[in-house]
CSV table of C-alpha atoms in Angstrom, one decimal:
chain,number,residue,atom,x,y,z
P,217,UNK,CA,95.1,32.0,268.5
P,218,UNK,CA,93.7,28.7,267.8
P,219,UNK,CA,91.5,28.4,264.6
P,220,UNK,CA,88.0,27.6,265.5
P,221,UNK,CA,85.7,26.2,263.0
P,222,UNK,CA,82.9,29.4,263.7
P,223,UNK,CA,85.4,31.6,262.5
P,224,UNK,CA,84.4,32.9,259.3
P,225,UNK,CA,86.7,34.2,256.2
P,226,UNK,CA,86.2,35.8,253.0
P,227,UNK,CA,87.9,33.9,250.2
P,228,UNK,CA,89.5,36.3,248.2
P,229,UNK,CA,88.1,36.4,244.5
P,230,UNK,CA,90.4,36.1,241.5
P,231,UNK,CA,90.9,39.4,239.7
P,232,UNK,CA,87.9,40.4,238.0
P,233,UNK,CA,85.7,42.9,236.9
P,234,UNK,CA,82.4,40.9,237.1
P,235,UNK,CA,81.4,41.4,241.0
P,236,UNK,CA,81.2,38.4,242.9
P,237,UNK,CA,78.4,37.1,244.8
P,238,UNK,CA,79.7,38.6,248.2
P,239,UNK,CA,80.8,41.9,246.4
P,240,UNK,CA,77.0,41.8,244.9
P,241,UNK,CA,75.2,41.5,247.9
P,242,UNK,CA,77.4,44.0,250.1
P,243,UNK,CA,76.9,46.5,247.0
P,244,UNK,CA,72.7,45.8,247.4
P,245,UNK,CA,73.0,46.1,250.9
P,246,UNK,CA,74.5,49.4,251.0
P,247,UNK,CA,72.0,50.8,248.5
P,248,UNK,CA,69.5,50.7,250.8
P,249,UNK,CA,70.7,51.8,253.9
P,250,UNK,CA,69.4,50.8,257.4
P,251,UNK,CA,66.8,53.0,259.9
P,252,UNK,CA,69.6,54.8,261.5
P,253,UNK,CA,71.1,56.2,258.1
P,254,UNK,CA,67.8,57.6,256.8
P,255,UNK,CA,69.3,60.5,255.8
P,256,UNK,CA,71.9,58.8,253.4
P,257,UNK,CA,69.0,57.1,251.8
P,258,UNK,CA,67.3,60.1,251.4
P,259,UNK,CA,70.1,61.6,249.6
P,260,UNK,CA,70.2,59.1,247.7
P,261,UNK,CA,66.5,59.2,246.8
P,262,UNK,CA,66.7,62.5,245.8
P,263,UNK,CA,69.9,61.7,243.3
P,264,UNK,CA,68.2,59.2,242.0
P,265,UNK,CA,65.2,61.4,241.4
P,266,UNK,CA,67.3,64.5,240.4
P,267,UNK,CA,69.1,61.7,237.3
P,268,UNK,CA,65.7,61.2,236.4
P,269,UNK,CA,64.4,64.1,235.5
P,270,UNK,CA,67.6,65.6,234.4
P,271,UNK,CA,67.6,62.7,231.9
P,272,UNK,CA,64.0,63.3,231.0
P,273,UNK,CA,64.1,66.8,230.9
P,274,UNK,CA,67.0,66.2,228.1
P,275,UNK,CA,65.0,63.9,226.4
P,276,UNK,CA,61.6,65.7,225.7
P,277,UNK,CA,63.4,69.1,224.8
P,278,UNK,CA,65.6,67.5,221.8
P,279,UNK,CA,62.9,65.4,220.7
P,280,UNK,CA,60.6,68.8,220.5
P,281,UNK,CA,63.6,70.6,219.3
P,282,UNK,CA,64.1,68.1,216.3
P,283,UNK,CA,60.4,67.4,216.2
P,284,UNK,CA,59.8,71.5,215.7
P,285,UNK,CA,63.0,71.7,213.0
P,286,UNK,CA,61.2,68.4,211.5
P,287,UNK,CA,58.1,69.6,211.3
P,288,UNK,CA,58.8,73.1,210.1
P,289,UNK,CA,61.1,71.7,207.0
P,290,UNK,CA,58.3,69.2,206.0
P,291,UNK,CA,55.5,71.3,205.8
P,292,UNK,CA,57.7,74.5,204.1
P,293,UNK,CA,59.2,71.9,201.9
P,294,UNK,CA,56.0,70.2,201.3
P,295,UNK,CA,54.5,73.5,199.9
P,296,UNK,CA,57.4,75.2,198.8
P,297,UNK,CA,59.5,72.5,197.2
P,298,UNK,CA,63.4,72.3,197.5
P,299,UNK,CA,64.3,74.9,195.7
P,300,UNK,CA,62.9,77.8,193.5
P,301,UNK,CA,64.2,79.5,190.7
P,302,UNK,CA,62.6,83.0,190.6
P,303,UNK,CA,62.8,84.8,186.8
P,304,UNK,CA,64.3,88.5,187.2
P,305,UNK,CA,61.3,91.0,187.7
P,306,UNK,CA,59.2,87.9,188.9
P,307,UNK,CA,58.8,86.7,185.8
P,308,UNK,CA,60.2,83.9,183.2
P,309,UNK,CA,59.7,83.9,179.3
P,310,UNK,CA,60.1,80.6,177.5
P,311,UNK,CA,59.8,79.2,180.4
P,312,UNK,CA,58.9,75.7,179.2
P,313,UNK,CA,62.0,75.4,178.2
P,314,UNK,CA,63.6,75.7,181.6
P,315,UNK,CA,61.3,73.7,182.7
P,316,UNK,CA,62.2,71.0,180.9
P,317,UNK,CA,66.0,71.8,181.7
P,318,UNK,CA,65.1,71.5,185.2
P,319,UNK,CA,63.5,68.3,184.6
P,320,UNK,CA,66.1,66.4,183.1
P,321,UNK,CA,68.9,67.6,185.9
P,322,UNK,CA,69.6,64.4,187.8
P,323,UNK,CA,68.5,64.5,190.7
P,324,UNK,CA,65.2,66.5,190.6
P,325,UNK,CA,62.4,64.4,191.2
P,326,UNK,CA,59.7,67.1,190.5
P,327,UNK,CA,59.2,70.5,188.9
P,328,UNK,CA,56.2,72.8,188.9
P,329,UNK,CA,55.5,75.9,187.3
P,330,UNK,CA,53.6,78.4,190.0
P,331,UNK,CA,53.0,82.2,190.5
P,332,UNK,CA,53.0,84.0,193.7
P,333,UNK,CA,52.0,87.4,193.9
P,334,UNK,CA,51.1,89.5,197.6
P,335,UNK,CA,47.7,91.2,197.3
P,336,UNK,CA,44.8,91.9,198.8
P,337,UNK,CA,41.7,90.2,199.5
P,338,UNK,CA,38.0,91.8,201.2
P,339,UNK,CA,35.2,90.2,202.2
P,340,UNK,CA,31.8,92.1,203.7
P,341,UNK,CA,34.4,95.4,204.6
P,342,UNK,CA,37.0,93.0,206.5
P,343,UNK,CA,40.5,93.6,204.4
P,344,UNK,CA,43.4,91.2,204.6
P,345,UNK,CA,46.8,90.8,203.1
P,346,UNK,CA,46.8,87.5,201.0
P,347,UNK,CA,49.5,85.8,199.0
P,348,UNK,CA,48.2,84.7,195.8
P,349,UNK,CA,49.6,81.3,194.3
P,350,UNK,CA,49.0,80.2,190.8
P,351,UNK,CA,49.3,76.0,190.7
P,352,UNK,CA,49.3,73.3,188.0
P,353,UNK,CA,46.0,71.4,188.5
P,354,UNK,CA,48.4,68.5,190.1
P,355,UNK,CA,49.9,70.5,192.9
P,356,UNK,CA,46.3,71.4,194.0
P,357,UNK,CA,45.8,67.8,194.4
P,358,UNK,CA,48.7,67.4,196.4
P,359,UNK,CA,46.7,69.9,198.8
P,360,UNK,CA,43.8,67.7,199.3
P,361,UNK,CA,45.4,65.7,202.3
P,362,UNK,CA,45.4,69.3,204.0
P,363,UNK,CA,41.3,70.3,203.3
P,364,UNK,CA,39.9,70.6,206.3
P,365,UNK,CA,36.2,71.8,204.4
P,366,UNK,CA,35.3,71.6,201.0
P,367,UNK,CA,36.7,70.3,197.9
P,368,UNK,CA,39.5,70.1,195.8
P,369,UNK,CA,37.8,69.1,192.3
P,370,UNK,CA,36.2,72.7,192.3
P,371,UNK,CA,39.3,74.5,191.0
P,372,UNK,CA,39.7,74.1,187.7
P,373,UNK,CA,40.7,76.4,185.2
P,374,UNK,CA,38.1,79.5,184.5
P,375,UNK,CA,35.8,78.2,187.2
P,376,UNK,CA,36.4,81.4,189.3
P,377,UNK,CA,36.9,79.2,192.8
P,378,UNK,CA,39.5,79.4,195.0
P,379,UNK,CA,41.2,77.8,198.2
P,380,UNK,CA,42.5,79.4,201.2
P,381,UNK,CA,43.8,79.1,204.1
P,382,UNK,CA,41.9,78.3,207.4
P,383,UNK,CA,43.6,81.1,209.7
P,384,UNK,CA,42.7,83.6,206.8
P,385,UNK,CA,38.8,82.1,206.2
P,386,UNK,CA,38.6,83.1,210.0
P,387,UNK,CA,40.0,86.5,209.9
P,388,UNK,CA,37.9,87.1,207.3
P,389,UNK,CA,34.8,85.4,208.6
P,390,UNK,CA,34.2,83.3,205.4
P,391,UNK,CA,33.5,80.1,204.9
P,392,UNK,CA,33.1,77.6,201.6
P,393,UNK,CA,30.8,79.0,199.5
P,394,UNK,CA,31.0,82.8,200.2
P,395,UNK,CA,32.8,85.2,197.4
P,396,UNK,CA,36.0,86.9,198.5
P,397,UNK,CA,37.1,89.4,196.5
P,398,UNK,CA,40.7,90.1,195.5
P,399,UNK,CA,42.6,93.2,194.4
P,400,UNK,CA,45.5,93.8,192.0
P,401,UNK,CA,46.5,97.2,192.6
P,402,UNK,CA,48.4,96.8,189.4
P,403,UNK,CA,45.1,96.9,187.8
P,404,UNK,CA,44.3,98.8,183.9
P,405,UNK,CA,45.5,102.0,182.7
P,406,UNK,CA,42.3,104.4,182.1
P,407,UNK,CA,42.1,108.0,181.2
P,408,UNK,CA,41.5,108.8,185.2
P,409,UNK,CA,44.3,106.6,186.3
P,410,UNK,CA,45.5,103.3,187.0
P,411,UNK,CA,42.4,101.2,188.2
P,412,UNK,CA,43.1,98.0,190.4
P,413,UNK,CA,41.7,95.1,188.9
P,414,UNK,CA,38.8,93.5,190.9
P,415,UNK,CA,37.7,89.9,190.7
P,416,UNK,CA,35.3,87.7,193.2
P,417,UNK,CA,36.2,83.9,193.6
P,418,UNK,CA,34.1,81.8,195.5
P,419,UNK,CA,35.6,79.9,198.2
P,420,UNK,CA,35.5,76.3,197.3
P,421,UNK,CA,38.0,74.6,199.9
P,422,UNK,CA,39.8,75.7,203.5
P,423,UNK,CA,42.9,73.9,204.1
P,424,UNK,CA,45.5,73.9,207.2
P,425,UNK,CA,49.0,73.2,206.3
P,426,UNK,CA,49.5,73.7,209.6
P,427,UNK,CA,52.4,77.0,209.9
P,428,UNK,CA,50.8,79.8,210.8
P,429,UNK,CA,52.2,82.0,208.2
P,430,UNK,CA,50.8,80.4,205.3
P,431,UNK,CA,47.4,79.4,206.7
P,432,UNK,CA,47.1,83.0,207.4
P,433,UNK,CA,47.8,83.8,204.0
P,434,UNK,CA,47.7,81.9,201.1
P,435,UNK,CA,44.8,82.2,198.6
P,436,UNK,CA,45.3,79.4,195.9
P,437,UNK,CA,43.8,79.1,192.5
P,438,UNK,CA,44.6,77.5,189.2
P,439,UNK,CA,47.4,78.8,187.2
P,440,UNK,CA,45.4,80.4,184.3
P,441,UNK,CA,43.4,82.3,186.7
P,442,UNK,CA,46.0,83.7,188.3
P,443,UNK,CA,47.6,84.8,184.8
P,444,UNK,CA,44.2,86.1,184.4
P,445,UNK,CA,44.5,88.1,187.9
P,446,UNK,CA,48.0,89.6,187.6
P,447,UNK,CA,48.0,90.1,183.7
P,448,UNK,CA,50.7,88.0,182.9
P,449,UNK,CA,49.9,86.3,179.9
P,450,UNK,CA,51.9,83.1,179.4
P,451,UNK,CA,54.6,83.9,181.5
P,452,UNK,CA,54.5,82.2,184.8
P,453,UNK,CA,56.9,83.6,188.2
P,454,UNK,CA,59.2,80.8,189.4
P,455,UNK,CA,59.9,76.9,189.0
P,456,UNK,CA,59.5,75.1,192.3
P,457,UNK,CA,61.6,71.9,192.5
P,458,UNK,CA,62.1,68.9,194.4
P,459,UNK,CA,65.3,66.9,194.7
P,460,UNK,CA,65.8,63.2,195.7
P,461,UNK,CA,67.7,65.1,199.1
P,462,UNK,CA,66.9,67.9,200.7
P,463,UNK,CA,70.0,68.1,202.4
P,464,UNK,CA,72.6,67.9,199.1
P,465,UNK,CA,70.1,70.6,197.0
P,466,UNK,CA,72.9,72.8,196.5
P,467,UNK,CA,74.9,70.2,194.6
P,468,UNK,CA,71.8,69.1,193.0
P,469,UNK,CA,71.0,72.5,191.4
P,470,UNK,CA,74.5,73.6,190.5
P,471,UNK,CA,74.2,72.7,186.6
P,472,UNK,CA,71.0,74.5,186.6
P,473,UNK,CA,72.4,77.8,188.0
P,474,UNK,CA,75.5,77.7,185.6
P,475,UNK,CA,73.1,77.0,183.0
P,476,UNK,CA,70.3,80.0,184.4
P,477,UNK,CA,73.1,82.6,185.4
P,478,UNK,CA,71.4,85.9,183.9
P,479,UNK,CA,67.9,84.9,183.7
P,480,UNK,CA,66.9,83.4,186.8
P,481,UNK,CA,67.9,83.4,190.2
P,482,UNK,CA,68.2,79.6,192.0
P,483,UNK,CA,67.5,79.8,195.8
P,484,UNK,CA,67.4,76.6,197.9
P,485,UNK,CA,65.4,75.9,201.2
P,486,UNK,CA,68.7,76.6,202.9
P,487,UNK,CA,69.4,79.8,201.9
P,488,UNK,CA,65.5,81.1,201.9
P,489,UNK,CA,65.1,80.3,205.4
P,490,UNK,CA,68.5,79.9,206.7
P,491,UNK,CA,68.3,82.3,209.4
P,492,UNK,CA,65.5,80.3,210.8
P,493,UNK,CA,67.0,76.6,210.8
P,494,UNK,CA,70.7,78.2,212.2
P,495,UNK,CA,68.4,79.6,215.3
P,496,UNK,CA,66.9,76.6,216.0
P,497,UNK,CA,70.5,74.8,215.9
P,498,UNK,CA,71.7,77.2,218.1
P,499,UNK,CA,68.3,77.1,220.8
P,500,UNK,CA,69.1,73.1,220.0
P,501,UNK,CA,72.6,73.1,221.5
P,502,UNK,CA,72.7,75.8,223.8
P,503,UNK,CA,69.4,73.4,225.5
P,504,UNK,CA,71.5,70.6,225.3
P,505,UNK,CA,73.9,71.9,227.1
P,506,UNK,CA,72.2,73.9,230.0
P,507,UNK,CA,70.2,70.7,230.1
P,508,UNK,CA,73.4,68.6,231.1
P,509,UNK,CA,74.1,70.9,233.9
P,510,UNK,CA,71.5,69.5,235.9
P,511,UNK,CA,72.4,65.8,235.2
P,512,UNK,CA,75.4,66.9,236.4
P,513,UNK,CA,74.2,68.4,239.7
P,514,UNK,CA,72.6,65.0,240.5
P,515,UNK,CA,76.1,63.0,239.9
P,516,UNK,CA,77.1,65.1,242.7
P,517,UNK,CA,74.3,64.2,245.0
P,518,UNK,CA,75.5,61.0,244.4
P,519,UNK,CA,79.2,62.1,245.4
P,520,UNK,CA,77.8,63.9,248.0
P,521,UNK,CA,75.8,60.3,249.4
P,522,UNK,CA,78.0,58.0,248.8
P,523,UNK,CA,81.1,60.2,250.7
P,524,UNK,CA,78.0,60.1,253.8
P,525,UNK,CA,77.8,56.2,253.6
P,526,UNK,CA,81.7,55.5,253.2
P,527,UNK,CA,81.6,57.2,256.7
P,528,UNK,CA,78.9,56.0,258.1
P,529,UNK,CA,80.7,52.6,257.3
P,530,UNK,CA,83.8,52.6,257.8
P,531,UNK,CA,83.7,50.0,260.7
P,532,UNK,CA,81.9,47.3,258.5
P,533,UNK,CA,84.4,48.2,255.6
P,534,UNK,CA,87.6,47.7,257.8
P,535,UNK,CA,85.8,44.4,259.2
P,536,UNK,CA,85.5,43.3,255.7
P,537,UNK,CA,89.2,44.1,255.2
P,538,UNK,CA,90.5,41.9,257.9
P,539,UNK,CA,88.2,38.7,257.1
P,540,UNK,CA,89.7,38.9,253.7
P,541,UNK,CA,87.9,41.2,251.9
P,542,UNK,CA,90.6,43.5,249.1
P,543,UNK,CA,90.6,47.1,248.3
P,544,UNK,CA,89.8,46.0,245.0
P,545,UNK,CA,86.7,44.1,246.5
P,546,UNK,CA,85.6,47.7,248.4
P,547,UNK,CA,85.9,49.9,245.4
P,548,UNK,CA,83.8,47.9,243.5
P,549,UNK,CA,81.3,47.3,246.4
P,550,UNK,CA,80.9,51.4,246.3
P,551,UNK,CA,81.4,51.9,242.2
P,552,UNK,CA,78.3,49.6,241.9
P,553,UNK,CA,76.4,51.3,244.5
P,554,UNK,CA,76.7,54.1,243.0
P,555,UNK,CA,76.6,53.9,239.5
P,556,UNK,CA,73.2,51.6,240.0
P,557,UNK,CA,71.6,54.7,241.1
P,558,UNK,CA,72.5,56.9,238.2
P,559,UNK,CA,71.6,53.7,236.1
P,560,UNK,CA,68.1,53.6,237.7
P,561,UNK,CA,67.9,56.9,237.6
P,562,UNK,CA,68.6,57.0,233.8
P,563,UNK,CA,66.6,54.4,233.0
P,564,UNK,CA,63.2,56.0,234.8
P,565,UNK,CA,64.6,59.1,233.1
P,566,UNK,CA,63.8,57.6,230.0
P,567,UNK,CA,60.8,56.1,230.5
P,568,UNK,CA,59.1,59.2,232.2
P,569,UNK,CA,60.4,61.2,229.4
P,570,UNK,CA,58.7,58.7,226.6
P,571,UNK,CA,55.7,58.9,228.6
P,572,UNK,CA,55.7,63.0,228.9
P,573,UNK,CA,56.5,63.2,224.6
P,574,UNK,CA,53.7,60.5,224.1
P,575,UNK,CA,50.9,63.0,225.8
P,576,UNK,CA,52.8,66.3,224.9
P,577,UNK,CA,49.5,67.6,223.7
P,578,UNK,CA,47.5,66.9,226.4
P,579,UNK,CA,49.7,68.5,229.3
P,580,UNK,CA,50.0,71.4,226.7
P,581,UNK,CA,46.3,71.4,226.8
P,582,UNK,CA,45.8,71.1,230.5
P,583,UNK,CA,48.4,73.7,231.3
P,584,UNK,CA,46.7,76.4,229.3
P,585,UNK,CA,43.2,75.1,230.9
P,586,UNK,CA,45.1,75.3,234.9
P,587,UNK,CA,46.8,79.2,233.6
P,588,UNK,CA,44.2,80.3,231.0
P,589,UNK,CA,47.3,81.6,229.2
P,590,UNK,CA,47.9,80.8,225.4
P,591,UNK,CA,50.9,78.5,225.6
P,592,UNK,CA,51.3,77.8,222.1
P,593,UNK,CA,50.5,80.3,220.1
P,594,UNK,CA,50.6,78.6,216.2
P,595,UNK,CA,51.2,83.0,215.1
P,596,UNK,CA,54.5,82.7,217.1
P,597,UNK,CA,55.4,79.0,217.3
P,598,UNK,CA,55.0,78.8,213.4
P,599,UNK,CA,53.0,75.6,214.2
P,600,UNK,CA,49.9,74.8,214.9
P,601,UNK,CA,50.6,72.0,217.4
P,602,UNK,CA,53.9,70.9,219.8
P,603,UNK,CA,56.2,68.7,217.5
P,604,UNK,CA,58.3,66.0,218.7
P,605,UNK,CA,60.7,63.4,217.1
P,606,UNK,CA,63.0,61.5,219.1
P,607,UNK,CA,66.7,60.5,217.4
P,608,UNK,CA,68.1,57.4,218.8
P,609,UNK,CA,71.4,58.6,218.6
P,610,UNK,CA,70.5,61.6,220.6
P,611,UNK,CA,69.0,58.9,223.3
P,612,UNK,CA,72.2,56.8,223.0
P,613,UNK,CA,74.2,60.0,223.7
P,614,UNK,CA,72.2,60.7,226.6
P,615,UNK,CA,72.1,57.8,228.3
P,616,UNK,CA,76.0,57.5,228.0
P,617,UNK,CA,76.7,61.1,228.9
P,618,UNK,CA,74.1,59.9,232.3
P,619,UNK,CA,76.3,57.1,233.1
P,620,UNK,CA,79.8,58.0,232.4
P,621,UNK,CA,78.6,60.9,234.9
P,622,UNK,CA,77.6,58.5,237.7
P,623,UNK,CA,80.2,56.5,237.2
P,624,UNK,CA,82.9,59.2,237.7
P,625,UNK,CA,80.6,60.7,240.3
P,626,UNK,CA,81.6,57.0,242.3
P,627,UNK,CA,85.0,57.1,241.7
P,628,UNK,CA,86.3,59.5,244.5
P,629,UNK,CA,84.1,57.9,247.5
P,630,UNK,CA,84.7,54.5,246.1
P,631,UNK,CA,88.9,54.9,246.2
P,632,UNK,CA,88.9,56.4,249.7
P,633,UNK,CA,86.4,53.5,250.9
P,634,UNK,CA,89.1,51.2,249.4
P,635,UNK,CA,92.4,53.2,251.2
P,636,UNK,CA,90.4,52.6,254.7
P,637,UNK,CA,93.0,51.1,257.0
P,638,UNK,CA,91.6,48.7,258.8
P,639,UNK,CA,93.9,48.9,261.9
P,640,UNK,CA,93.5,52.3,262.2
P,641,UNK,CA,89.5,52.3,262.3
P,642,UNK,CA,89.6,48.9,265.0
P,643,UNK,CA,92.4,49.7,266.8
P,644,UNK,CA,90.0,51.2,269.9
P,645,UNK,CA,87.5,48.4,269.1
């Protein structure tokens, strides 16, 4: 057949993996399909949309999941230190000495002596359990970012004042001011008996640290007062220390349990609560996981759509194949069409998921507004508000695990849009 100069031919492209202009606008063309293949494009709506919130969903849970593990080892290492060495019997003669041991270990950044002793406390008939804690006149200051009434500069030695925590001042009912009075059943040896000792301390600051568990609790008071209380003369219960790293304490404090071995006991923030921190790295990668499952259900809505338009066009893909158009040319035409939805997808993902972490609080609060249901209880959650800190490598990981997933999801429909034969399909045309 003579050639006629309306004939039209696609030039072949040289081997590439960029797409070419033709490949580029075949590949936008097919991601959004025509009137008569609504359905296709509503499948791959709903891909799109499924990546999305698959992605997001992944995002907001680690970032809460690292924000709550985050959270909960600042504010128990903020208050607890490290590490602690405990004396045998709760108690540790000479202990200057160790403390100055401590001091000089490299490493160690700071070392307070403290006392901690459980008790009670009463105030107007109401009884609660309280933790009483002994500090040097500098770790009270260090509370003073935490007062939430009150002040600090009342506690000092002798003056028979107190701080405690806010969920404790409201179980009691107190407030600054008022006079709790707190028991030491291990009180003075009298003809009739062991009497507990009884002392009233006014209440001159409330503080939140913000768990649940110690708010609830703690009852703090200069150190000489609580010798005073508990009848300890000059010995003192523990050592708290903090190292330049949390996370190598261990090797940190290994000279000063060789040198401590019979006298004290040296326990690190990993071993006090490390049933706690292993369940929440558990929860955080058994989430991670059931997470993925449904960004991989969405790839396969994208199989699933993509299979529906390589049939829907096979006559248009074995037209491009005889005006020039190679198999290579087709696979790429249907890799990009797909793996531009998982990209979207991902990328929305991540931007609704930024958006749900930035007002976590708030949908917190309007949920338990819509249910009237406590969703966050601080006495069970350990905190008193919904953490969240977002690791970029967990993001990176995320949005590669999002589009490896699409892009494999595109591989089987792309290869048997590639295989079309063209004389096969036109043969009846």
């Amino acid at each position: 057949m003579p050639y006629s100069g309306h004939d039209i031919f696609i030039k072949p492209e040289p081997d590439r993996l960029i797409l070419s202009p033709f490949e580029w606008t075949i590949a936008k063309r097919y991601m959004l399909p025509g009137r008569g293949e609504a359905f296709i494009a509503m499948v791959a709506g709903i891909s799109l949309v499924a990546v999305m919130l698959g992605v997001a969903a992944l995002v907001i849970v680690m970032s809460v999941m690292n924000g709550f593990r985050a959270e909960l080892m600042d504010k128990i290492v903020g208050l607890n230190g490290h590490a602690i060495v405990q004396g045998y019997g709760g108690r540790i003669a000479n202990w200057q000495d160790v403390l100055e041991d401590v001091e000089n270990t490299p490493g160690v950044t700071r070392a307070s002596p403290l006392i901690e002793q459980p008790l009670l406390a009463t105030y107007e008939g109401r009884v609660e359990a309280v933790l009483v804690r002994g500090n040097t006149q500098k770790d009270i200051d260090r509370l003073k970012p935490k007062v939430i009434s009150g002040n600090l500069t009342a506690l000092t030695p002798g003056s028979q004042r107190v701080a405690v925590g806010s969920q404790l001042a409201q179980s009691l009912g107190a407030t600054v001011g008022d006079t709790l009075t707190v028991i030491n059943p291990a009180g003075r040896t009298t003809p009739f008996g062991t009497v507990p000792r009884q002392i009233g301390y006014q209440i001159g600051a409330i503080f939140e640290i913000g768990i649940y568990q110690y708010d609830d609790a703690f009852v703090v008071m200069p150190m000489s007062d609580a010798q005073t209380l508990l009848l300890t003369g000059d010995q003192i219960g523990m050592i708290e220390v903090t190292t330049t790293n949390p996370d190598t304490v261990d090797e940190t404090m290994a000279p000063i349990r060789g040198k401590l071995q019979g006298r004290a006991v040296v326990s690190t923030w990993k071993t006090i609560n490390a049933s706690l921190f292993e369940a929440l790295a558990v929860e955080r990668v058994a989430m991670f996981v059931v997470l993925s499952i449904i960004v991989l259900v969405a790839v396969f809505n994208i199989l699933s759509s993509l299979i529906m338009l390589v049939r829907a066009k096979t006559r248009d893909i074995a037209i491009m194949r005889t005006m020039g158009a190679t198999r290579k040319s087709i696979l790429k035409i249907f890799v990009t069409a797909g793996f531009l939805i998982g990209a979207l997808g991902t990328m929305a993902g991540l931007g609704l998921g930024f958006f749900a972490l930035f007002f976590r609080q708030s949908v917190v609060n309007f949920f338990q507004a819509v249910t009237g249901q406590n969703l966050w209880d601080p006495s069970i959650r350990f905190l008193t508000e919904l953490p969240a800190r977002t690791d970029p490598s967990e993001v990176v990981v995320i949005i590669i695990m999002a589009l490896v997933l699409s892009f494999l999801a595109t591989l089987y429909p792309a290869f048997k849009a590639a295989s079309t034969d063209p004389v096969q399909v036109l043969r009846y045309e």
